Coordinates of C-alpha atoms in Angstrom, one line a residue:
X1091 CA 157.9 108.0 128.9
X1092 CA 155.0 108.2 131.4
X1093 CA 151.7 109.6 130.5
X1094 CA 150.5 112.8 132.3
X1095 CA 147.7 112.4 133.7
X1096 CA 144.2 114.0 132.8
X1097 CA 143.7 116.6 135.7
X1098 CA 147.2 117.6 134.7
X1099 CA 146.3 118.3 130.8
X1100 CA 146.1 121.5 129.3
X1101 CA 142.5 121.8 127.9
X1102 CA 143.5 121.0 124.1
X1103 CA 145.8 118.5 126.2
X1104 CA 142.3 117.0 127.3
X1105 CA 140.4 116.9 123.5
X1106 CA 143.5 115.9 122.2
X1107 CA 143.4 112.2 124.6
X1108 CA 139.7 112.3 124.3
X1109 CA 140.0 112.6 120.4
X1110 CA 139.9 108.9 120.0
X1111 CA 137.0 108.2 122.4
X1112 CA 134.8 110.2 120.3
X1113 CA 135.9 108.5 116.6
X1114 CA 135.8 105.3 118.1
X1115 CA 132.2 106.3 119.8
X1116 CA 131.7 107.9 116.3
X1117 CA 132.5 104.5 114.3
X1118 CA 128.9 103.2 115.7
X1119 CA 126.9 105.8 114.0
X1120 CA 125.7 106.0 110.5
X1121 CA 128.1 108.9 110.0
X1122 CA 130.2 110.2 107.0
X1123 CA 132.9 112.8 109.0
X1124 CA 134.4 115.2 107.6
X1125 CA 135.7 117.4 110.3
X1126 CA 135.6 117.5 114.7
X1127 CA 136.1 120.8 116.7
X1128 CA 136.5 120.9 120.1
X1129 CA 133.7 123.2 121.8
X1130 CA 133.7 123.2 125.2
X1131 CA 135.4 120.9 128.2
X1132 CA 132.7 121.9 131.3
X1133 CA 130.8 119.2 132.7
X1134 CA 131.2 117.6 129.9
X1135 CA 133.6 117.5 126.7
X1136 CA 131.2 119.1 123.9
X1137 CA 131.9 118.4 119.8
X1138 CA 130.7 119.5 116.5
X1139 CA 130.3 117.0 114.6
X1140 CA 130.4 118.1 110.6
X1141 CA 130.1 115.0 107.7
X1142 CA 130.8 115.1 104.0
X1143 CA 126.9 116.2 102.8
X1144 CA 126.8 119.0 105.2
X1145 CA 124.8 117.8 108.0
X1146 CA 126.3 118.9 111.8
X1147 CA 125.6 117.2 115.5
X1148 CA 126.7 117.7 118.7
X1149 CA 128.5 114.6 120.4
X1150 CA 129.1 114.7 124.2
X1151 CA 131.4 112.7 126.0
X1152 CA 129.5 112.4 129.8
X1153 CA 131.7 112.8 132.7
X1154 CA 132.1 109.2 134.5
X1155 CA 129.5 109.6 137.6
X1156 CA 127.9 112.7 136.9
X1157 CA 124.8 110.6 135.4
X1158 CA 124.2 107.2 135.1
X1159 CA 123.3 105.5 131.6
X1160 CA 119.4 105.5 132.8
X1161 CA 119.8 109.3 132.7
X1162 CA 121.1 109.2 129.0
X1163 CA 118.8 106.7 128.3
X1164 CA 115.6 108.8 130.0
X1165 CA 116.9 112.5 128.2
X1166 CA 117.4 110.8 124.3
X1167 CA 114.0 108.8 125.2
X1168 CA 111.8 112.0 125.7
X1169 CA 113.6 114.0 122.9
X1170 CA 112.3 111.5 120.6
X1171 CA 109.0 111.9 121.7
X1172 CA 110.0 115.8 121.7
X1173 CA 111.6 115.6 117.6
X1174 CA 107.8 115.6 116.5
X1175 CA 106.7 119.3 118.4
X1176 CA 107.4 121.5 115.8
X1177 CA 106.9 124.2 118.1
X1178 CA 109.5 122.9 120.4
X1179 CA 112.6 123.3 118.3
X1180 CA 114.6 120.8 121.0
X1181 CA 117.7 118.6 119.8
X1182 CA 117.0 115.3 117.6
X1183 CA 119.4 112.2 119.5
X1184 CA 120.8 110.4 116.4
X1185 CA 120.9 106.8 117.7
X1186 CA 123.4 104.2 116.5
X1187 CA 123.7 102.0 113.4
X1188 CA 121.9 98.8 115.8
X1189 CA 118.9 101.7 117.7
X1190 CA 121.5 101.7 120.4
X1191 CA 120.3 105.4 122.2
X1192 CA 124.5 106.4 123.0
X1193 CA 127.5 104.0 123.3
X1194 CA 130.0 102.8 125.9
X1195 CA 133.2 103.0 125.1
X1196 CA 135.9 101.1 126.8
X1197 CA 138.8 103.2 127.9
X1198 CA 140.2 101.2 130.6
X1199 CA 139.6 98.1 132.8
X1200 CA 136.2 98.3 134.4
X1201 CA 135.8 101.8 133.0
X1202 CA 133.8 103.4 130.4
X1203 CA 132.6 106.9 128.8
X1204 CA 129.6 107.1 127.4
X1205 CA 128.8 109.2 124.3
X1206 CA 125.6 110.9 123.5
X1207 CA 125.4 112.3 119.7
X1208 CA 122.4 115.3 118.9
X1209 CA 121.6 116.8 115.8
X1210 CA 123.1 120.7 116.2
X1211 CA 121.4 123.5 117.4
X1212 CA 122.9 127.1 115.8
X1213 CA 121.8 130.2 117.4
X1214 CA 122.8 132.7 119.9
X1215 CA 122.2 132.0 124.2
X1216 CA 119.2 133.3 125.4
X1217 CA 121.5 134.8 128.5
X1218 CA 122.6 137.4 125.4
X1219 CA 119.3 137.7 124.4
X1220 CA 117.2 139.0 127.5
X1221 CA 113.9 140.5 125.7
X1222 CA 110.7 140.9 127.0
X1223 CA 109.3 139.5 123.6
X1224 CA 111.9 135.8 124.3
X1225 CA 110.9 136.0 128.2
X1226 CA 107.7 135.7 127.0
X1227 CA 108.6 132.9 124.2
X1228 CA 109.8 131.4 126.8
X1229 CA 107.3 131.2 129.2
X1230 CA 105.6 129.6 126.4
X1231 CA 108.3 127.1 126.3
X1232 CA 108.0 126.2 129.4
X1233 CA 104.4 125.5 129.0
X1234 CA 104.5 123.9 125.6
X1235 CA 106.9 121.3 127.3
X1236 CA 104.3 120.6 130.2
X1237 CA 101.4 119.8 127.9
X1238 CA 104.3 117.3 125.9
X1239 CA 104.9 115.9 129.2
X1240 CA 101.4 115.5 130.4
X1241 CA 101.1 112.8 127.9
X1242 CA 104.7 111.2 127.3
X1243 CA 104.8 107.8 127.7
X1244 CA 108.2 107.0 128.7
X1245 CA 109.6 103.5 127.4
X1246 CA 111.0 100.7 129.9
X1247 CA 114.1 101.9 131.8
X1248 CA 112.9 105.5 132.1
X1249 CA 114.1 107.3 134.7
X1250 CA 112.0 107.4 138.5
X1251 CA 113.9 110.1 140.2
X1252 CA 112.0 112.8 140.5
X1253 CA 112.3 116.6 141.8
X1254 CA 110.7 116.0 145.6
X1255 CA 113.5 118.9 147.0
X1256 CA 115.8 121.8 146.0
X1257 CA 118.2 119.5 144.9
X1258 CA 117.1 116.0 142.8
X1259 CA 120.7 113.9 142.5
X1260 CA 121.8 113.6 146.0
X1261 CA 124.5 116.9 145.8
X1262 CA 125.8 117.9 149.2
X1263 CA 124.1 121.4 150.1
X1264 CA 126.9 123.5 150.3
X1265 CA 124.5 126.1 152.0
X1266 CA 124.1 123.8 155.2
X1267 CA 127.6 123.0 155.0
X1268 CA 129.5 122.9 157.7
X1269 CA 132.0 125.8 156.4
X1270 CA 129.4 128.1 155.2
X1271 CA 127.2 128.0 158.9
X1272 CA 130.5 128.2 161.0
X1273 CA 130.8 131.5 159.7
X1274 CA 126.8 132.7 159.9
X1275 CA 126.0 133.6 163.2
X1276 CA 123.3 132.0 165.5
X1277 CA 120.1 134.3 164.0
X1278 CA 121.5 133.3 160.2
X1279 CA 120.9 130.0 161.0
X1280 CA 117.8 129.9 162.6
X1281 CA 117.0 131.6 159.4
X1282 CA 117.8 129.5 156.9
X1283 CA 116.6 126.2 158.8
X1284 CA 112.9 128.3 159.0
X1285 CA 113.3 128.8 156.0
X1286 CA 114.6 124.9 154.4
X1287 CA 111.3 123.3 157.1
X1288 CA 108.9 125.9 155.0
X1289 CA 110.5 124.7 151.5
X1290 CA 110.5 120.7 152.5
X1291 CA 107.3 121.3 153.4
X1292 CA 105.5 123.2 150.1
X1293 CA 107.3 119.9 148.1
X1294 CA 105.9 117.4 150.8
X1295 CA 102.5 118.9 150.5
X1296 CA 103.2 119.6 146.5
X1297 CA 103.5 116.0 145.9
X1298 CA 100.8 114.5 148.2
X1299 CA 98.3 115.7 145.7
X1300 CA 96.6 113.8 143.3
X1301 CA 97.7 115.3 140.4
X1302 CA 101.0 113.0 138.8
X1303 CA 104.0 114.6 138.3
X1304 CA 105.0 114.9 134.8
X1305 CA 108.5 114.5 132.7
X1306 CA 110.0 118.0 133.2
X1307 CA 113.5 119.4 131.9
X1308 CA 114.8 120.7 135.7
X1309 CA 117.3 122.3 134.5
X1310 CA 115.7 124.9 132.4
X1311 CA 117.5 128.5 132.2
X1312 CA 118.7 131.3 130.1
X1313 CA 122.1 129.1 129.5
X1314 CA 120.2 126.0 128.6
X1315 CA 118.1 127.9 125.7
X1316 CA 119.5 129.1 121.9
X1317 CA 117.7 131.8 119.6
X1318 CA 117.7 131.4 116.4
X1319 CA 115.4 132.9 113.7
X1320 CA 113.4 133.6 116.2
X1321 CA 112.7 130.4 118.0
X1322 CA 113.9 128.9 121.3
X1323 CA 115.6 126.0 121.3
X1324 CA 115.9 124.5 124.4
X1325 CA 118.8 121.7 125.2
X1326 CA 120.9 119.7 127.9
X1327 CA 117.9 117.6 128.8
X1328 CA 120.4 115.4 130.8
X1329 CA 118.7 116.4 134.2
X1330 CA 115.5 114.6 133.0
X1331 CA 113.3 114.1 136.2
X1332 CA 109.9 113.3 136.9
X1333 CA 108.2 116.7 138.8

């Protein structure tokens, strides 16, 4: 019987297809796994890992071509530096038995899936707790990350990517696509182009100053922060760049 293409599988079918990948990856970690639960299949595939000792972890199968190995290495490298910061509450990466930052699991010839394991973060999305108090804490969190990053010394192999424009990863600019522009008036197109020039000029001026860029999260918003016991816990550091 032919194997159904991955994109034709149901959500549960995709998780079943990926379960052996997670199991093979977890063999590389010093974990006594008791239970694996599927959580999310959006950009990446996310699993909750529970051990016999009661400890919990998040395992992420990274979507191919979405992030490079350099991106993942940089994410883990900065998170390792953040683990001793008591007021940031970021997830702590778990290294493999031989000290690797992530696992690359072979799936087919010249095709691998990368897996990252992080400590489990409990809590509720800040999206659902948007109080004045929590928004003030969010500003404090940004400040703490910026202060920490000023003294951060990355390891060899850390990303050199910079946020020197709105789209830092060469994404398609949908706003200026042919499909978008053809439904706008000439006046609207001119306005957008003028705004684009102004924004590009702002980036140019910002990066021409004497202050050196710092490592930034680059995707820190109310859906990438959890609230737990009054603390804000940032996660999803895979967009880490200089900015």
